[in-house]
Short mmCIF file of C-alpha atoms in Angstrom, two decimals:
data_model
loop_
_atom_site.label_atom_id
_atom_site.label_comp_id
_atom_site.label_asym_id
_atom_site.label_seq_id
_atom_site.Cartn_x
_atom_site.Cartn_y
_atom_site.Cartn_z
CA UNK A 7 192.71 -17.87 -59.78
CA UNK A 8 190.98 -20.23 -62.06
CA UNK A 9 191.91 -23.63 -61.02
CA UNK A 10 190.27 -25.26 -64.44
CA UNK A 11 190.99 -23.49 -67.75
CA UNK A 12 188.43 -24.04 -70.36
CA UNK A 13 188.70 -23.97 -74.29
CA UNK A 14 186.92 -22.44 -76.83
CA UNK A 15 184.46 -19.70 -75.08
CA UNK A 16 182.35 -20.65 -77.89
CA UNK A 17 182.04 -23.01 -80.42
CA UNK A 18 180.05 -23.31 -83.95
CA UNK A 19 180.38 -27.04 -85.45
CA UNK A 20 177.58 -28.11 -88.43
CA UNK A 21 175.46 -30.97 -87.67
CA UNK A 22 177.47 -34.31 -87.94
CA UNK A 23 180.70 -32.58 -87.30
CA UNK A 24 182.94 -33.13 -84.22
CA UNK A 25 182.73 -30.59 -81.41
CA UNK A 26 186.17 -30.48 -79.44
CA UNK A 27 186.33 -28.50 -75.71
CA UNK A 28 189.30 -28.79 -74.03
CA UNK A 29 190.68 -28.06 -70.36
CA UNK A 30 193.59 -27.69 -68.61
CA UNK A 31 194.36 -27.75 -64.61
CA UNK A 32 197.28 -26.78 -62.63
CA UNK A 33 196.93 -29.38 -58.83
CA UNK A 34 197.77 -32.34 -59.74
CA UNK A 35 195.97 -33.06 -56.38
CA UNK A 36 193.08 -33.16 -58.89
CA UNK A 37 192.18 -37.06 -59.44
CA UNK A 38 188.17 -36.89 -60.52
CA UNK A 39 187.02 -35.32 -64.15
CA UNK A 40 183.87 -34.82 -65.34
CA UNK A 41 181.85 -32.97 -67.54
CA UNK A 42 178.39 -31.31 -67.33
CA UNK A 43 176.17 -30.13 -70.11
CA UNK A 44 173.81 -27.34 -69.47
CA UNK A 45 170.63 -26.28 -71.36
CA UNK A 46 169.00 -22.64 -70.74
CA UNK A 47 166.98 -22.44 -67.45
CA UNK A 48 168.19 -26.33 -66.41
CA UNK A 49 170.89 -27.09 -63.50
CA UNK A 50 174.30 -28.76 -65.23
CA UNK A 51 174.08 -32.49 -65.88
CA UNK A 52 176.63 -35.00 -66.10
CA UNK A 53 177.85 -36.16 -69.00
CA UNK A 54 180.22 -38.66 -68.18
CA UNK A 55 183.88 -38.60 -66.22
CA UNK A 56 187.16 -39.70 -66.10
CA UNK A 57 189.69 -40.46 -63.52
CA UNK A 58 193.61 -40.31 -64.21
CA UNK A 59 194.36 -43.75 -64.01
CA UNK A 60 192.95 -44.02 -67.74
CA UNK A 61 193.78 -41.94 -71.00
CA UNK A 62 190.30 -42.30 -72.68
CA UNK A 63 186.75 -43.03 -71.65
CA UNK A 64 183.78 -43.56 -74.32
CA UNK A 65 180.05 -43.50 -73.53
CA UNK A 66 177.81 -43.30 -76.97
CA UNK A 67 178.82 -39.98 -78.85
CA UNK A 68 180.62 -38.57 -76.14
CA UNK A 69 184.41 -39.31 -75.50
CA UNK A 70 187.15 -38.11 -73.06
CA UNK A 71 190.45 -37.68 -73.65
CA UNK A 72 193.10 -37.75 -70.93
CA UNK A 73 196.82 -36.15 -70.94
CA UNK A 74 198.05 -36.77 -66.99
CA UNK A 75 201.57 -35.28 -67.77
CA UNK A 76 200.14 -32.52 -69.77
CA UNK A 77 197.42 -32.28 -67.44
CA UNK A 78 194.90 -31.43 -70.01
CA UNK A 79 191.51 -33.10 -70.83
CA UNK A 80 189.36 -32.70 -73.77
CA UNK A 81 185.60 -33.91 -74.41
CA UNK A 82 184.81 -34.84 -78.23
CA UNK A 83 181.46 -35.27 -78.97
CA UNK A 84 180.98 -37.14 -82.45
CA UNK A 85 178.03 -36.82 -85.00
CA UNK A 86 177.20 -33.44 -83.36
CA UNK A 87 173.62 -32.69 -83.58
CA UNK A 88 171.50 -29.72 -83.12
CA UNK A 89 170.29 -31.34 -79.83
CA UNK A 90 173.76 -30.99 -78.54
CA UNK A 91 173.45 -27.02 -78.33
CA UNK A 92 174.05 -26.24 -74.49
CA UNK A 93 176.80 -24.94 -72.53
CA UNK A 94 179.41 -27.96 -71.74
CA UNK A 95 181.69 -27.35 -68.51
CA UNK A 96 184.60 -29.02 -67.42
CA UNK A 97 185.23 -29.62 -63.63
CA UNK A 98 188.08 -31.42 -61.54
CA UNK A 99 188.41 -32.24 -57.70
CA UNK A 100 190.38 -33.22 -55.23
CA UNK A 101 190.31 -37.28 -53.50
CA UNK A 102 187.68 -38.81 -51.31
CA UNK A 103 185.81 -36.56 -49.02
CA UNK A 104 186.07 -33.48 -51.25
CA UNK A 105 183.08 -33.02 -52.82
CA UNK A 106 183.30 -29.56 -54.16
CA UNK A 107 183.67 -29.30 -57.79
CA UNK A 108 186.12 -26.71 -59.39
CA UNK A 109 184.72 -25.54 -62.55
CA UNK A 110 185.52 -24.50 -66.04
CA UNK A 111 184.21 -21.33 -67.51
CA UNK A 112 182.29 -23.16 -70.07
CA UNK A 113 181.55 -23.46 -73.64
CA UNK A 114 178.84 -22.64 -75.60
CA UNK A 115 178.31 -25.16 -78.25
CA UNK A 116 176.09 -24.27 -81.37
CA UNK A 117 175.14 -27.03 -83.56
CA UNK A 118 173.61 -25.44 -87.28
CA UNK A 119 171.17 -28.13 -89.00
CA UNK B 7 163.18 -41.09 -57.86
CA UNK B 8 162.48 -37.71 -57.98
CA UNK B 9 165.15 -35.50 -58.49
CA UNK B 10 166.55 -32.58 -56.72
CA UNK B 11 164.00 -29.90 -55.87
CA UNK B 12 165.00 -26.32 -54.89
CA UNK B 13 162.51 -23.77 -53.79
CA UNK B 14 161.98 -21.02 -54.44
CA UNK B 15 162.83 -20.74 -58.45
CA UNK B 16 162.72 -16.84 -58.66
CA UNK B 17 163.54 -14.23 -55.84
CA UNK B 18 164.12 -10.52 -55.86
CA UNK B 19 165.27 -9.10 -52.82
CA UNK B 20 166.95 -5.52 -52.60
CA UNK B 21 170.28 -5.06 -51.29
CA UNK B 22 170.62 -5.42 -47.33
CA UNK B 23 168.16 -7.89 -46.54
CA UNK B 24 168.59 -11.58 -46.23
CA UNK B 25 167.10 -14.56 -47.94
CA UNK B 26 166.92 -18.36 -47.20
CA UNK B 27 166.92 -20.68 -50.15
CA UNK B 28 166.00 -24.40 -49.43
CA UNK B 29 167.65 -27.87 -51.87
CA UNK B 30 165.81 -30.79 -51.14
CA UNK B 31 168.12 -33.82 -52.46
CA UNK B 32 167.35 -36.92 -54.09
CA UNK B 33 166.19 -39.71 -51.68
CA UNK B 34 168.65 -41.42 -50.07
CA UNK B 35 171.39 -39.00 -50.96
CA UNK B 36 173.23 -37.74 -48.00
CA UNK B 37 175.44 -34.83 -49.58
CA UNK B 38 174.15 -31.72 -50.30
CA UNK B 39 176.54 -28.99 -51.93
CA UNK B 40 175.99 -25.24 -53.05
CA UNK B 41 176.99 -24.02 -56.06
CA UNK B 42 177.02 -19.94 -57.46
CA UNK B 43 176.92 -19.21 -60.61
CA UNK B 44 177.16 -16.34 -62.57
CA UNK B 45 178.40 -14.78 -65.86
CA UNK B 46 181.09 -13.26 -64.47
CA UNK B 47 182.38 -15.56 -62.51
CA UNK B 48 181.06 -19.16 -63.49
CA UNK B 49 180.21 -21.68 -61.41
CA UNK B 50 181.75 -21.68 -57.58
CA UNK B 51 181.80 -23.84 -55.11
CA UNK B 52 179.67 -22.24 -51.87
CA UNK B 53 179.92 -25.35 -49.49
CA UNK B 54 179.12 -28.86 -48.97
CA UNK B 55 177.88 -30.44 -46.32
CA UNK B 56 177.34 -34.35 -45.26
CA UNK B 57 175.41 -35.78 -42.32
CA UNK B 58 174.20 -32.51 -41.16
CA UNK B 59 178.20 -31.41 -40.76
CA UNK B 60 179.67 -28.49 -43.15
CA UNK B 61 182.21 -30.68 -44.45
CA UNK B 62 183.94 -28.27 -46.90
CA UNK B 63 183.73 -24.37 -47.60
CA UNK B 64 184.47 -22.65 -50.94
CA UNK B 65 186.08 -18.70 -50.73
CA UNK B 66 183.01 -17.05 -50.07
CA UNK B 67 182.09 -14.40 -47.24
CA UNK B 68 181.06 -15.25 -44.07
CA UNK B 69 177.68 -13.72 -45.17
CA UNK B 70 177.04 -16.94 -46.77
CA UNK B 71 175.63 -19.86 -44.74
CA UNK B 72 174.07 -23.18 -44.78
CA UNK B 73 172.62 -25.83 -42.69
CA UNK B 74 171.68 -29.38 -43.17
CA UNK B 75 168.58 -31.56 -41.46
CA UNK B 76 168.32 -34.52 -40.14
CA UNK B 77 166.41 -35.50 -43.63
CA UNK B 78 169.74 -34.20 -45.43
CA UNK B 79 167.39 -31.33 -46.42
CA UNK B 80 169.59 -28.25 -46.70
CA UNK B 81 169.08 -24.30 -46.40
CA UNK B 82 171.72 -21.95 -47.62
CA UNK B 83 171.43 -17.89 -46.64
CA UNK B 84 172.59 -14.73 -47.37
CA UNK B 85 172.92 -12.33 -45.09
CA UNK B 86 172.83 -7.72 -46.15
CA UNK B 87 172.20 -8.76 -49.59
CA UNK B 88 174.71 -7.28 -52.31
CA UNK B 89 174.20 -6.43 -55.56
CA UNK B 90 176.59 -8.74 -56.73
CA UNK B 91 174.97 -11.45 -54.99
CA UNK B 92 172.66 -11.19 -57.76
CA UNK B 93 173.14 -15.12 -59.22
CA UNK B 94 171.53 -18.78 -60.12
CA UNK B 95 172.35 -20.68 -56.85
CA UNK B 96 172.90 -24.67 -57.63
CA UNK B 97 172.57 -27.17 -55.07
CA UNK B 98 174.35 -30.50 -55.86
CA UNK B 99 173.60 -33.76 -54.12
CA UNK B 100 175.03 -37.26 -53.97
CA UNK B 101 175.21 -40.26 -52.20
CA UNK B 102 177.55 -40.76 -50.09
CA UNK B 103 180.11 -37.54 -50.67
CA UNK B 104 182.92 -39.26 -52.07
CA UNK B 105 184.70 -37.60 -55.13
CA UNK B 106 183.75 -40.38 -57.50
CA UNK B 107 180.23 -39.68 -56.84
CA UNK B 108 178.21 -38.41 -59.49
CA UNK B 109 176.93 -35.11 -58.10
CA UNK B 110 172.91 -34.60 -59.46
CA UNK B 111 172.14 -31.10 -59.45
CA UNK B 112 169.00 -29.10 -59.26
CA UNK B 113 166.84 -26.34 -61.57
CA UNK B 114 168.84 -23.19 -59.49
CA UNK B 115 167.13 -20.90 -57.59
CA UNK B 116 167.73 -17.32 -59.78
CA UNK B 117 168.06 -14.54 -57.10
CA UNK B 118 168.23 -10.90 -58.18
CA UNK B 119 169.13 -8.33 -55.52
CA UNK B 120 167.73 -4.83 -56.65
#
């Protein structure tokens, strides 16, 4: 069962343009939320996180959005640019001591010059 | 700092045997998680483990194992190979294993079992 759902598989957005992922979760155990961006042949890196006690967090072009009742979180990423092409992943866990991340199944984001 | 090293990048192995894969984390870091990954599947969560302790275990066989040194150096293996072991392994590490730790992780060691 996937614990994170991700949305779109894929995505196409021209350079500029706002690129919009979103994810939903189910245990509302879940209290951590980041996001990783991946490049071909690279392990994921983080992007920046959020935890539920805030609706929106902002760092440079990259900005989460937090729904706690809905329990949905999206990542915009504004001024898209052709540099942003990588696979984005969502990822939630569970209070102190957990360390183990439960993923998304990713989106591949295309940004056309 | 350097960041996290995993050795080796590429192994091919043929179904049945085992392999070792070693994640050597960031300095000071005392975490070290396992991720696979894999088309199919994504990215799952193998097992963490924290002052040489397996401190949390993901829904895989009992085929996969890990261990962690005194140096918070960690080894993962795989024991009679499968073909659909066939994945990138990820190993994750942090500071001090908390949830609100940023989790750094490494290049992947790609294993393909023939």
């Amino acid at each position: 069962q996937q614990q994170v759902k991700q949305s779109p598989q894929s995505l196409i957005v021209q350079k500029g343009g706002i690129s919009i992922i979103n994810c939903a979760y189910e245990n509302t155990a879940f209290d951590y939320f980041p996001w990783y961006q991946q490049f071909p042949g690279k392990g994921p890196a983080l992007l920046i996180a959020i935890r539920p006690d805030v609706s929106e967090k902002k760092e440079g072009r990259f900005t989460i959005s937090f729904n706690k009742s809905a329990k949905q979180f999206s990542l915009h990423i504004m001024d898209s640019q052709p540099g942003d092409s990588a696979t984005y992943f969502c990822a939630a866990s569970r209070g102190t001591g957990a360390n183990n991340l439960f993923f998304g199944t990713g989106t591949r984001l295309t940004v056309i010059p | 700092k350097a960041g996290v090293t995993q050795t080796p990048r590429y192994l091919i192995k043929t179904r049945g045997q085992q392999v070792t894969l070693s994640c050597s984390p960031i300095s000071g870091h005392r975490s070290v998680s396992w991720y696979q990954q894999t088309p199919g599947q994504g990215l799952q969560f193998l097992f963490e483990y924290f002052s040489e302790t397996q401190r949390n275990k993901g829904n895989f066989p009992g085929r996969f194992s890990g261990r962690q040194f005194s140096n918070s150096r960690s080894e993962m293996n795989v024991s009679t190979l499968e073909l659909g072991d066939s994945a990138l392994y990820l190993c994750a590490s942090s500071w001090t294993g908390g949830s609100y730790n940023e989790q750094f992780f490494g290049p992947g060691t790609r294993l393909t079992v023939l």
